[in-house]
Structures are given as C-alpha cells and as structure tokens.
Amino acid sequence: MDAMVRELSYAQAIQEAMAVAMDMDERVFLMGEDIGVYGGAFQVTGDLVDRFGTERVIDTPISELGGAGVAVGAALTGMRPIFEFQFSDFATLAMEQIVNQAAKMRFMLGGEVSVPVVMRFPAGSGTGAAAQHSQSLEAWLGHVPGLKVIQPATPYDAKGMLLAAVADPDPVMIFEHKLLYKAKGPVPEGYYTVPIGKADIRREGRDLTIVATSIMVQKALDAAATLEAEGIDVEVVDLRTIRPMDRQTVVDSVKKTSRLMCVYEAVKTLGIGAEVSAMIAESEAFDYLDAPIVRLGGAETPIPYNPELEKATVPQVPDIITAARDLVKGVR
Amino acid sequence: MAGASKAVADSRANLPFVYRQYSAEQLKQVLYKMYLIRRFEEGAEESYMRGLIHGTMHLSIGQEASAMGICMPLGEDDQITSTHRGHGHCIAKGAEVKRMFAEFFGKTTGYCKGRGGSMHIADVAKGNLGANGIVGGGIPIAVGAALSSKMMKTGKVVVSFFGDGANNEGAFHEALNMAAVWKLPVIFVCENNGYGMSTSTARSTAVKNIADRAAAYSMPGVIVNGNIFSEVAEASHKAVERARAGEGPTLIESKTYRHRGHSKSDRNRYRTKEEIEDWMSNRDPITLFENELREFGFIDGPGIEAIREAVAREIADGIEFAKVSPSPDVRETGNYVYTEQA
C-alpha cells in the first residue's frame, strides 16, 4: 500500500524526517543552538523536544566549533548525530572540525573508522539579515573530499535526502535555503530515501539545459514556464548533490539540448557553475554545444541589507528568462 | 589490589600511590612500556635520520611518565584522543610498536595503512581514537565520545590529551564548558612541556597554571609533576573514579618537558642547553621511576637489564617488520575517502 501523501512545507518535511529517523534508530539525536524549547531559529526542530526529550534534542551553548566537534566525536563512536547550524554562515566558525576532522578521519585512519554525522545549514539570502547571515557557502564544503554536500530543493527531497544522509556512513552536509522552508509540496508519510549523488530532471525540454541548485530550481521552472510561451523549451536539471556530482545526468541533458546554463545563488566565480561548465567542457557533450555556456550566479559582493539591493545580488526569474532567451537566440 | 597479600600491603602502606595500588608485575610492565616509548621514538628518530621515514615527527622523549600514568587506570574499552606528540599515548593505550613503525614507514601493515603517518597514528581497537595534526582538534571530539558513552550507557571514560599550546585554542574552552555543563565522563589532560613550539607558556598564557582554567568551567583542576609516574597515575585514578561515578570532567595539568625540539626543524634557540641538560640529568621520568622501583624493592639491577634487553628486541623486530612490509599500491590512493558501500 502506498504511503499517504500530504502537502507539507519544506521545514515540516525536514522535521518529519528527523522524527522518523529518531523513531527508527535510538542512535540518532539532534544537537544545535536553540533547537529545543525554542524550536530552532527557523522552527525546523519545532516541538521535537516534547516528543524525544532533552536527552535527544540537545541545546548546545553558542559554540559552533566545539559543538561540531562533539557531533564528530559522537559519530566516530557509534552515534548518529544531526547537528543544526543556526545559519550556514556559522560554518566559518567550525571549519576546523568539518574540514580537518570529519572529512579526513576515515582516510587518515586507513579506513578504520567512519564519521556518520549529518550537519544542516540554513543558507541563502532574501531574509534581510545582511552579509553575515545570508551566504551560500556550499561550494566551500563541496571542495573537500570526504564530505558529501547536498541541496534539496523540494519538501519531498528534503525529507528523503535527510533520511538518506542519516543512513549514510560518511559526513553529509545539507544546505537548506531559508526561503524554501515555507514552500509546500507533496511528501509521503513514513520512511523513504532519495539517493545522494543523483540529479533530477525536473522539466524535460529540447532547446536548453538549465542546471540549477536549491531555490534556483523553482526560479528556473518559473522562467521555463514563461519561455515555453515564446516557443523555447527548457530542460531543468536539479543538481541536488554537489559532491559527489551526477556527471552523467548533466552530460546526457546537454547532449540532447546542445545548450547549457548554470543558475545558482552563491557568488558566481569559482563556484558550482564553474565546476559544471568545466565538467561539460571536459566531456563528450562539449562537441554537442551550439553556444557558449552561460553562468548566472550571485554578485561579487557581500549580501546587502537593503531589500532591492539584496534581490539584485542574486539571480531572479527575469534574469533567467533574459539570459535563456539570449542564449537560445544566439545573442551574446 | 591485584596480587598483593595483606602482609605485602601493610609493608607498602607508606609508599606512594602506585606502589600500594598495583602489583610488582604491573609496575615492571609500566617500566617496560616507558622504555618501549623511549626506544620507539629513538628508533623512529634514527630511521628518520637514515632517510627511512619521511615527513616530520614530534617526539615525546621525556614525557613517558605522563602518558603511562594517565593510561594506567584506564581499561581497554576506555578511549583517548591524542596529539601530534602522541606516540607515547598510543603505546601506553596498548598499541604494538611494529604496527606503529610500519605506519611511519608508510606501509600497508601500519595502523592507518600508510595514510596517516606519525601525526595521525591511531589504534581504534585499543581505544585510541587518533593523534591529531590540529592543536586542540581532539578535545571536542573526546567530549563527543564521552557523550556517546553517556547516551549509550557504556560506562566508558574518555581521556583527551593535549599540550600547553592547545589551552589557548577556542576548541579547548568550548569543549571544557560543554563537558562540564553535561557532566560527561571525560578527563582533560594538558601535558604542559613549557613550550608551544618556541613560545613559552609564560609568554603565551595569561594564567600561571593551566589547571587554573578549570575553575572557569567548575571542574577540579589538578597539577601533577608529570615526570613522576605515581603522581600522574594517582591523579588519573581519581579523575577516572569521578568520571565513572557520573560526577563529570576533571582537568589535569601534567607538568613535564620534552627533551627533543618541537619537530625535526627545531634549532632549540628559545631555550638554553643548561635547561635541557637539567631536565635530562635530574628529572628524567624513566630514571626517577626506575630508582623508586629499586628503592622500594620491586626490581633489581638484573631485572632492569632484562627489561632493557627485551625492549631492544621488540624495537629491532618492529623496525624489521616495518621494513619488509609492503607499500600501498598507488592505484589505491583514492581508497578510504568514503566508506565503501555495497
């Protein structure tokens, strides 16, 4: 019998995934700042503390480095911690434990240990929180062998990928765009997983491949709907995982459409778009390209406070429409 | 008190802690291991000089009593996190020197299959969760292991070794605070050898004693002479009892000295020859322990000689084992980055 499917918000889907994981496995527990009675800065853990108690929903002091290290140590010794950063920006305070310890422990010890820690990072701009609470740092962590880095774009994927992350024996970093928390979508009850390392073709098309991540997936789909009226048929690939990246799905899509655009919120240079572009340039899909590759990414600035400026620093639907139109029509 | 009759116990009543607590056999084994640590590091240093080991290493020669004393009351299930100066901790926790040599030689038979080297030596089966190349890196990890112990009710105690340099890292303060707030079964052991690389604690640290920092985290702060085995073991014993009773963490400051430089690049310009000579001649931990064992009648000259010879054999066999062991295949460079899944 198929599981009941309801409409849940992205935040509710994550909360449900954590509850399912904790019900299934007593080794799973939550750590983070104000995730208990407060419910988390974005109410993602919500009332889980009432159900699972303070022993399994642990409020940490404001100690990102130490807290991340405790999660790593617990994972190393048999537990399955899910560690919430209050904002993804605070990963900067914990990079030592993430990059030097969690990512490398298994390798440095010759395969004698695994570090099954899950870290959740509320990310992205659009909340008026300015430069230190709005960054998209996923590519930083995507550069580190030993980590897996995912960016679910829908409530369905947010639940399924979190459950896959908890089951994964290695450290998984989940970047959750804060503006997605209220987005709704169908989510089955109970346990299911969405595989890490597999992209998803969210819309099939013939004229152009848009590889998008996180909140940019929906923006690309909105742009595609407008472009369809103009006779431009866009394929939207939701990358979902940035390490390990699903090369084959992107290559196959570009071979079909002969045009590639990458859309992501993080700063444009040295980011995911560069990686996807290079991946295509190095692949058999290169010969299929009918036009130069286009990247739409964040501006080369910190995220500003003023709402108009803030919007202007990251790609918006009209930007995608214009760039896609120019790309397909050969306007450069 | 294993192996000691009441009469023997009475005769020991006025002796220092370890001579009341442990049998003669156990104490001779401690001397054996202190020599094993010393000779292992000398063997590693010599192999480095001869070009058999590359990279660098950080020797703990002069700190053997600290490693052995702290590990003495620990069981095999108890766990430690160690440091870049961690060879002594590794041996004290039960590692085999042949597999340690093999790791230094970069061989597949090494503890990390040649992927970690000196700075990442570990022996997870014996409870050593690993040395660490990052100063202070292991401290929060030890707190996490102690959290696992508490949550899974395994009764394990976790020891985090670190140096005086680490006490100025944020990780130290964050970790001690959390361990105290959550009353975790963890023991923080600062091996204060006087210098963070070249910078003395007087120049780097605002408090006179690192143990003074324990007050900020509402835990006992204990200072011991790290070169006297019995003093260290007694402090560790009390901290282990406190941890096992669910009363929370302890900070032990073990004041000691490294005879060698920080690493292989050290020219020793920040300390005097006289200072080094004083520690080597007058406060060597092995000599001090050996003298006590003799004085209290636990061992005689031939007994000591037998230990030295047995250690020399184990070291020679270990180096030979490392030399003849196979190197990893370069085609396997990508192994162990992720857990292999079916």
XYZ file of C-alpha atoms in Angstrom:
674
model
C 0.000 0.000 0.000
C 1.371 3.409 -0.916
C 2.189 5.719 1.946
C -0.214 8.600 2.492
C 0.984 11.666 0.638
C 0.228 15.084 2.154
C 1.214 18.645 1.413
C 3.945 19.658 3.827
C 6.241 22.614 3.984
C 9.957 22.070 3.435
C 10.579 22.752 7.135
C 7.850 20.304 8.174
C 9.311 17.688 5.838
C 12.732 18.030 7.484
C 11.178 17.858 10.927
C 9.265 14.743 9.956
C 12.419 13.149 8.548
C 14.240 13.744 11.831
C 11.332 12.285 13.790
C 11.205 9.214 11.559
C 14.960 8.744 11.906
C 14.810 9.054 15.693
C 11.882 6.637 15.917
C 13.739 4.078 13.836
C 17.163 4.317 15.419
C 17.925 5.235 19.004
C 21.444 6.297 17.996
C 20.018 9.295 16.126
C 19.882 12.534 18.086
C 19.780 16.268 17.416
C 22.214 18.954 18.529
C 22.239 22.659 17.873
C 21.683 26.129 19.214
C 18.162 26.780 20.489
C 16.712 23.694 18.815
C 14.914 22.535 21.970
C 12.135 24.505 23.580
C 12.715 27.417 21.205
C 12.245 25.059 18.260
C 15.197 26.294 16.221
C 15.741 29.738 14.721
C 13.592 28.679 11.731
C 11.281 26.356 13.687
C 12.627 23.318 11.881
C 13.035 21.182 15.001
C 9.798 22.735 16.305
C 8.285 20.653 19.109
C 10.519 17.601 18.659
C 11.921 18.174 22.149
C 8.467 17.470 23.610
C 8.397 14.124 21.875
C 12.006 12.985 22.227
C 13.165 14.838 25.338
C 16.173 16.965 26.095
C 18.460 13.916 26.049
C 17.929 13.511 22.297
C 17.215 17.112 21.308
C 20.216 18.824 22.814
C 20.558 22.585 23.067
C 24.234 23.450 22.782
C 25.917 26.574 24.045
C 26.818 29.071 21.318
C 29.911 27.082 20.457
C 29.884 26.152 16.786
C 33.413 24.758 16.688
C 33.034 22.786 19.888
C 29.525 21.663 19.044
C 30.558 20.425 15.619
C 33.474 18.623 17.241
C 31.213 16.961 19.775
C 28.981 15.792 16.921
C 32.021 14.428 15.080
C 33.239 12.638 18.206
C 29.820 11.150 18.878
C 29.544 9.957 15.268
C 33.015 8.455 15.464
C 31.989 6.415 18.487
C 28.696 4.951 17.379
C 26.029 7.631 17.498
C 24.205 9.268 14.574
C 24.087 12.987 15.373
C 22.232 15.552 13.302
C 23.856 18.904 14.029
C 21.998 22.109 13.165
C 23.921 25.280 12.477
C 21.694 28.234 13.229
C 22.865 29.883 9.994
C 25.117 28.357 7.360
C 27.390 31.383 7.750
C 28.430 29.989 11.135
C 30.126 27.093 9.375
C 33.028 29.518 9.208
C 33.415 29.081 12.980
C 33.509 25.306 12.679
C 35.540 24.748 9.537
C 38.319 23.048 11.515
C 36.079 20.239 12.711
C 34.252 19.914 9.379
C 37.220 20.099 7.022
C 40.164 18.768 9.036
C 38.389 16.247 11.213
C 35.052 14.957 9.892
C 36.094 14.883 6.249
C 39.503 13.294 6.738
C 39.139 10.991 9.710
C 38.327 7.861 7.746
C 41.080 8.453 5.224
C 43.755 9.390 7.771
C 42.991 6.277 9.780
C 43.186 3.988 6.759
C 39.507 3.106 6.703
C 39.351 2.038 10.359
C 36.518 4.438 11.203
C 33.528 6.179 9.662
C 32.022 9.502 10.699
C 28.255 9.289 10.082
C 27.453 12.851 11.081
C 24.773 14.960 9.414
C 25.100 18.744 9.520
C 22.272 21.052 8.496
C 22.930 24.565 7.260
C 20.115 27.116 6.795
C 21.519 29.103 3.895
C 20.939 31.851 1.415
C 19.700 35.423 1.145
C 16.297 37.036 0.951
C 15.527 37.493 4.632
C 17.028 40.936 5.149
C 19.609 39.515 7.513
C 22.517 41.114 5.639
C 26.032 39.965 4.937
C 26.792 37.626 7.853
C 23.512 35.693 7.818
C 22.782 35.251 4.116
C 25.671 33.492 2.435
C 25.686 30.407 0.263
C 28.870 28.573 1.198
C 28.078 25.116 -0.142
C 30.863 25.225 -2.728
C 33.403 25.749 0.063
C 32.465 22.398 1.539
C 31.930 20.870 -1.881
C 35.664 21.326 -2.432
C 36.550 18.888 0.334
C 36.969 15.176 -0.432
C 35.434 13.105 2.327
C 32.314 15.248 2.631
C 29.053 14.782 0.799
C 27.177 18.023 0.121
C 23.518 18.177 -0.801
C 20.985 20.903 -1.554
C 17.438 19.548 -1.649
C 15.063 21.887 -3.497
C 11.662 20.416 -2.609
C 9.924 19.165 0.531
C 9.919 15.642 -0.937
C 13.666 15.691 -1.479
C 14.326 17.460 1.818
C 12.787 14.543 3.716
C 14.117 11.747 1.523
C 17.629 13.135 1.293
C 17.841 13.797 5.016
C 16.860 10.192 5.676
C 19.477 9.090 3.134
C 22.018 11.295 4.898
C 21.266 9.759 8.292
C 21.694 6.276 6.794
C 24.940 7.295 5.103
C 28.145 6.164 6.834
C 30.004 9.371 5.907
C 29.592 13.054 6.826
C 26.750 14.678 4.888
C 26.332 18.470 4.777
C 22.813 19.660 3.946
C 22.322 23.210 2.701
C 18.712 24.288 3.123
C 17.681 27.588 1.572
C 15.824 29.586 4.210
C 13.269 30.900 1.708
C 12.327 27.292 0.918
C 11.308 26.488 4.486
C 7.720 27.638 3.868
C 7.465 26.170 0.352
C 4.892 23.370 0.190
C 4.839 20.150 -1.732
C 3.741 16.527 -1.611
C 5.524 14.405 0.988
C 4.765 10.744 1.733
C 4.377 9.611 5.313
C 6.876 7.227 6.837
C 10.303 6.208 5.644
C 11.720 6.675 2.178
C 15.041 7.885 0.855
C 16.127 9.984 -2.091
C 19.623 8.971 -3.169
C 22.600 11.251 -2.594
C 24.596 11.840 -5.786
C 21.699 11.737 -8.245
C 20.425 14.810 -10.064
C 16.776 15.071 -11.014
C 15.341 16.262 -14.319
C 12.542 18.456 -13.084
C 11.340 19.510 -16.516
C 12.165 17.966 -19.847
C 12.976 20.209 -22.774
C 14.759 20.302 -26.129
C 16.353 23.739 -26.517
C 18.378 24.460 -23.406
C 19.575 22.750 -20.245
C 19.429 24.809 -17.076
C 21.367 23.204 -14.238
C 20.087 24.791 -11.058
C 20.544 24.284 -7.348
C 18.332 24.800 -4.327
C 15.972 27.771 -4.592
C 17.133 28.424 -8.170
C 15.390 25.236 -9.281
C 11.954 26.769 -8.734
C 13.075 30.040 -10.307
C 14.312 28.125 -13.344
C 10.987 26.289 -13.567
C 9.102 29.601 -13.362
C 11.324 31.011 -16.102
C 10.793 27.883 -18.198
C 7.009 28.325 -17.988
C 7.293 31.855 -19.412
C 9.781 30.796 -22.064
C 7.506 27.964 -23.197
C 5.011 30.581 -24.380
C 7.769 32.003 -26.552
C 8.486 28.596 -28.033
C 11.657 27.987 -26.008
C 11.645 24.523 -24.483
C 13.830 24.417 -21.364
C 15.098 21.326 -19.578
C 15.648 21.955 -15.864
C 18.127 19.736 -14.059
C 18.019 19.941 -10.271
C 21.580 19.084 -9.308
C 20.530 18.132 -5.736
C 24.017 16.927 -4.777
C 27.143 18.947 -5.413
C 29.547 16.327 -4.071
C 29.588 13.717 -5.487
C 28.176 15.407 -8.595
C 25.959 13.483 -11.007
C 28.012 13.977 -14.154
C 26.054 11.614 -16.367
C 22.647 13.255 -15.997
C 24.065 16.680 -16.900
C 26.126 15.344 -19.807
C 23.163 13.461 -21.244
C 20.944 16.511 -20.931
C 23.437 18.815 -22.678
C 23.915 16.282 -25.471
C 20.176 16.456 -26.013
C 19.697 20.245 -25.833
C 23.140 21.492 -27.037
C 22.970 24.494 -24.698
C 23.925 24.883 -21.044
C 23.158 27.485 -18.430
C 24.012 27.143 -14.723
C 21.982 29.046 -12.156
C 22.960 29.245 -8.518
C 22.777 31.777 -5.720
C 26.351 31.587 -4.453
C 28.981 34.046 -5.687
C 29.409 33.358 -9.398
C 33.154 32.869 -9.673
C 34.961 29.738 -8.543
C 31.673 28.050 -7.790
C 29.299 25.319 -8.829
C 28.768 26.912 -12.234
C 32.476 26.756 -12.944
C 32.530 23.115 -11.993
C 29.503 22.160 -14.080
C 30.839 24.153 -17.043
C 34.236 22.513 -16.827
C 32.648 19.111 -16.445
C 30.830 19.650 -19.757
C 33.894 21.167 -21.427
C 35.840 18.027 -20.495
C 33.102 15.628 -21.594
C 31.794 14.207 -24.836
C 28.947 16.745 -24.547
C 31.365 19.539 -25.488
C 31.090 18.656 -29.171
C 27.340 18.974 -28.946
C 27.363 22.590 -27.737
C 25.820 25.101 -30.141
C 26.620 28.132 -27.990
C 28.948 29.235 -25.204
C 27.999 28.120 -21.703
C 26.296 30.748 -19.524
C 26.578 31.079 -15.761
C 24.130 33.062 -13.646
C 25.346 33.382 -10.107
C 25.482 35.761 -7.196
C 27.167 39.164 -7.463
C 30.788 39.608 -6.407
C 29.717 41.387 -3.241
C 28.615 40.512 0.262
C 24.819 40.293 0.568
C 23.461 43.821 1.244
C 20.724 44.722 3.712
C 18.520 46.957 1.524
C 15.814 44.682 0.030
C 16.181 45.977 -3.522
C 19.947 45.649 -3.394
C 19.621 42.225 -1.807
C 17.393 40.989 -4.644
C 19.764 42.441 -7.205
C 22.706 40.417 -5.895
C 21.225 37.016 -6.738
C 19.642 35.719 -9.952
C 15.911 36.342 -10.246
C 13.351 34.858 -12.650
C 13.540 37.760 -15.173
C 17.349 37.400 -15.240
C 16.989 33.732 -16.099
C 14.400 34.466 -18.787
C 16.571 37.124 -20.433
C 19.720 35.029 -20.304
C 17.945 31.936 -21.635
C 16.330 33.899 -24.469
C 19.685 35.392 -25.462
C 21.396 32.026 -25.250
C 18.867 30.260 -27.455
C 18.712 33.109 -29.970
C 22.468 33.404 -30.106
C 22.621 36.954 -28.724
C 25.946 37.408 -26.936
C 44.926 -4.675 44.715
C 45.903 -7.403 42.292
C 48.422 -9.909 43.579
C 49.428 -8.191 46.780
C 48.866 -10.082 50.037
C 47.833 -8.306 53.230
C 51.374 -8.514 54.599
C 52.743 -7.005 51.415
C 50.030 -4.378 51.528
C 50.963 -3.409 55.061
C 54.627 -3.126 54.126
C 53.666 -0.750 51.339
C 51.377 1.405 53.436
C 53.674 4.410 53.447
C 54.743 4.211 49.822
C 53.435 6.462 47.071
C 50.107 5.639 45.401
C 51.087 3.254 42.619
C 53.120 1.046 44.929
C 50.032 0.500 47.027
C 47.676 0.189 44.115
C 49.421 -2.118 41.657
C 51.310 -5.426 41.760
C 55.049 -5.710 41.211
C 54.359 -7.359 37.846
C 52.140 -4.469 36.758
C 54.755 -1.941 37.812
C 57.528 -3.776 35.959
C 55.261 -3.746 32.927
C 54.982 0.030 33.294
C 58.766 0.344 33.296
C 58.882 -1.903 30.231
C 56.414 0.334 28.428
C 58.174 3.535 29.423
C 61.334 2.123 27.901
C 59.324 0.955 24.899
C 58.070 4.506 24.301
C 61.586 5.948 24.709
C 63.245 3.399 22.423
C 60.429 3.564 19.899
C 60.938 7.276 19.495
C 64.708 6.924 19.374
C 64.244 4.218 16.738
C 61.881 6.421 14.771
C 64.290 9.351 15.023
C 67.183 7.225 13.822
C 65.130 5.829 10.956
C 64.244 9.398 10.005
C 67.916 10.432 10.054
C 68.713 7.472 7.813
C 66.028 8.502 5.344
C 63.750 5.533 6.003
C 60.923 7.765 7.248
C 59.870 10.973 5.531
C 57.823 13.960 6.650
C 58.340 15.032 10.220
C 57.651 13.813 13.719
C 57.172 15.243 17.170
C 58.960 13.285 19.862
C 57.709 12.981 23.429
C 61.025 11.786 24.869
C 60.953 12.971 28.478
C 57.166 12.753 28.784
C 56.797 8.969 29.170
C 55.557 9.021 32.767
C 52.726 11.322 31.782
C 51.398 9.019 29.050
C 51.775 5.899 31.191
C 50.424 7.448 34.369
C 47.281 8.768 32.729
C 46.555 5.493 30.917
C 47.301 3.291 33.951
C 43.767 3.297 35.424
C 42.057 3.083 32.024
C 40.513 -0.123 30.751
C 40.805 -1.375 27.195
C 37.289 -0.098 26.442
C 38.098 3.398 27.629
C 39.102 5.811 24.907
C 41.634 8.548 24.297
C 42.193 11.304 21.797
C 45.812 12.208 21.293
C 48.021 14.873 19.769
C 50.775 15.411 17.226
C 53.118 14.393 20.069
C 51.216 11.173 20.562
C 53.494 8.159 20.195
C 53.651 7.677 23.953
C 49.880 7.830 24.350
C 49.464 5.263 21.594
C 51.855 2.778 23.201
C 50.512 3.454 26.679
C 46.996 2.630 25.442
C 48.163 -0.712 24.131
C 49.382 -0.319 20.565
C 52.006 -2.633 19.083
C 55.221 -0.872 18.115
C 55.660 -2.976 14.986
C 52.445 -1.619 13.503
C 53.430 1.890 14.587
C 56.795 1.570 12.863
C 55.008 0.180 9.811
C 52.799 3.278 9.765
C 55.821 5.588 9.995
C 57.408 3.679 7.124
C 54.156 4.224 5.156
C 53.361 0.536 4.870
C 50.044 -1.289 4.483
C 50.607 -3.100 7.783
C 50.662 0.215 9.649
C 47.775 1.252 11.863
C 46.493 3.606 9.159
C 47.726 1.545 6.205
C 50.311 4.210 5.490
C 47.746 7.011 5.052
C 48.237 8.817 8.325
C 51.834 8.619 9.484
C 53.113 9.869 12.819
C 50.615 12.698 13.180
C 47.515 10.542 12.720
C 48.567 7.374 14.460
C 45.552 5.617 15.947
C 44.554 2.234 17.292
C 40.808 2.250 17.437
C 40.581 -1.364 18.625
C 42.527 -0.409 21.742
C 40.561 2.798 22.255
C 42.986 5.298 20.744
C 40.740 7.431 18.529
C 43.745 9.058 16.982
C 46.524 11.559 17.211
C 45.668 14.894 15.635
C 47.552 17.329 13.471
C 45.451 20.261 14.633
C 46.294 21.724 18.031
C 43.178 21.263 20.156
C 41.388 19.323 17.411
C 40.871 16.232 19.509
C 39.392 17.967 22.549
C 35.797 18.443 21.300
C 35.976 15.011 19.686
C 36.740 13.487 23.085
C 33.725 15.289 24.507
C 31.645 13.774 21.704
C 32.980 10.303 22.538
C 32.076 10.932 26.178
C 28.589 11.991 25.078
C 28.302 8.654 23.231
C 29.369 6.867 26.401
C 26.705 8.636 28.413
C 23.944 8.200 25.809
C 24.727 4.531 25.147
C 25.458 3.860 28.839
C 28.665 2.007 28.001
C 30.484 3.235 31.109
C 33.492 4.281 29.024
C 35.730 7.067 30.207
C 37.406 9.252 27.605
C 40.754 10.990 28.051
C 41.730 13.917 25.865
C 45.456 14.555 25.751
C 46.645 17.948 24.544
C 49.590 20.242 25.069
C 50.009 23.622 26.705
C 49.611 25.256 23.298
C 46.073 23.919 22.961
C 44.860 25.702 26.078
C 44.758 28.931 24.100
C 42.612 27.462 21.332
C 38.891 28.207 21.347
C 38.174 24.496 20.996
C 39.647 23.892 24.459
C 37.317 26.380 26.115
C 34.205 25.356 24.193
C 34.857 21.679 24.888
C 35.543 22.072 28.606
C 32.436 24.150 29.037
C 30.164 21.622 27.312
C 31.698 18.687 29.169
C 31.042 20.427 32.479
C 27.514 21.553 31.611
C 26.607 17.998 30.575
C 28.679 16.258 33.306
C 30.363 13.965 30.816
C 32.836 11.183 31.665
C 35.876 12.863 30.160
C 39.301 13.776 31.525
C 41.224 16.659 30.022
C 44.960 16.101 30.281
C 47.183 19.040 29.494
C 50.755 17.876 29.100
C 52.468 21.164 29.761
C 56.002 20.811 28.472
C 56.626 24.516 28.798
C 56.597 25.490 25.145
C 54.069 25.720 22.331
C 56.642 25.173 19.623
C 59.018 28.018 20.620
C 56.681 30.163 22.702
C 56.828 29.573 26.436
C 53.643 29.352 28.455
C 54.803 32.471 30.325
C 54.696 34.389 27.042
C 51.502 32.808 25.712
C 49.216 32.130 28.627
C 47.618 34.625 30.994
C 47.263 32.212 33.899
C 50.222 30.825 35.829
C 48.931 27.276 35.745
C 46.769 25.852 33.015
C 44.895 23.914 35.711
C 43.704 27.317 36.983
C 41.426 27.412 33.962
C 39.390 24.539 35.393
C 37.746 26.981 37.812
C 36.163 28.776 34.865
C 34.400 25.534 33.971
C 33.530 24.389 37.500
C 35.650 21.284 37.408
C 38.596 20.156 39.519
C 41.936 21.396 38.227
C 44.806 19.221 39.352
C 48.519 19.904 38.930
C 50.921 16.990 38.948
C 54.617 16.543 38.377
C 54.333 14.861 35.013
C 57.697 13.217 35.372
C 56.704 11.213 38.432
C 54.661 8.221 37.341
C 52.926 7.708 40.659
C 51.752 11.305 40.910
C 50.262 11.206 37.435
C 48.622 7.811 37.916
C 47.072 8.894 41.214
C 45.524 11.991 39.691
C 44.253 9.986 36.754
C 42.831 7.331 39.075
C 40.816 9.938 40.973
C 39.603 11.585 37.768
C 38.528 8.214 36.344
C 36.590 7.411 39.527
C 34.891 10.796 39.382
C 34.014 10.332 35.707
C 32.681 6.807 36.201
C 30.554 7.998 39.112
C 28.839 10.472 36.798
C 30.332 13.487 38.549
C 31.802 14.956 35.379
C 35.125 16.043 33.964
C 38.500 16.863 35.507
C 41.351 18.936 34.129
C 44.780 17.515 34.937
C 47.848 19.580 34.199
C 50.852 17.327 33.900
C 53.962 19.480 34.071
C 56.709 17.899 32.032
C 59.385 18.600 29.448
C 60.312 17.382 26.012
C 63.993 16.614 25.636
C 63.900 16.983 21.888
C 62.853 20.013 19.864
C 59.303 20.681 18.714
C 59.788 18.780 15.459
C 62.618 17.927 13.153
C 63.078 21.570 12.087
C 63.744 22.888 15.605
C 67.083 24.626 16.302
C 66.331 24.968 20.021
C 67.052 28.706 20.065
C 64.336 29.507 22.566
C 65.763 27.502 25.481
C 69.209 27.025 26.942
C 71.417 23.975 26.838
C 71.572 24.187 30.637
C 67.818 23.970 30.914
C 67.616 20.939 28.658
C 70.541 19.299 30.413
C 68.944 19.854 33.807
C 65.729 18.106 32.795
C 67.587 15.241 31.155
C 70.014 14.633 34.029
C 67.928 15.395 37.075
C 64.285 14.862 36.147
C 64.180 12.099 33.587
C 60.902 10.240 34.212
C 62.270 6.791 33.463
C 65.257 7.237 35.760
C 63.029 8.581 38.521
C 60.636 5.643 38.262
C 63.416 3.095 37.988
C 65.088 4.489 41.087
C 61.860 4.250 43.050
C 61.229 0.692 41.937
C 64.703 -0.266 43.124
C 64.481 1.670 46.359
C 61.162 0.060 47.272
C 62.419 -3.393 46.303
C 60.201 -4.036 43.284
C 63.082 -4.717 40.932
C 66.840 -5.246 40.990
C 69.671 -4.490 38.586
C 69.359 -7.699 36.555
C 65.604 -7.203 36.394
C 66.087 -3.762 34.845
C 68.685 -5.103 32.443
C 66.294 -7.848 31.344
C 63.620 -5.226 30.604
C 66.020 -3.106 28.580
C 67.107 -6.109 26.535
C 63.548 -7.266 25.888
C 62.588 -3.747 24.779
C 65.596 -3.586 22.452
C 64.491 -6.862 20.849
C 60.905 -5.690 20.396
C 62.122 -2.455 18.799
C 64.519 -4.239 16.444
C 61.798 -6.712 15.462
C 59.355 -3.851 14.939
C 61.686 -1.968 12.613
C 62.381 -5.143 10.666
C 58.630 -5.829 10.381
C 58.143 -2.309 9.002
C 60.994 -2.631 6.528
C 59.761 -5.878 4.989
C 56.066 -4.906 4.945
C 54.529 -3.988 1.582
C 53.908 -0.413 0.469
C 50.417 0.559 -0.639
C 49.619 0.391 -4.335
C 49.469 3.897 -5.856
C 46.322 2.809 -7.659
C 44.669 2.686 -4.236
C 45.309 6.344 -3.403
C 41.578 7.027 -3.544
C 40.650 4.359 -1.015
C 39.081 5.272 2.340
C 37.935 8.746 1.287
C 34.399 7.431 1.641
C 33.050 4.296 3.247
C 32.807 1.526 0.680
C 29.133 0.610 0.265
C 27.631 -2.500 -1.276
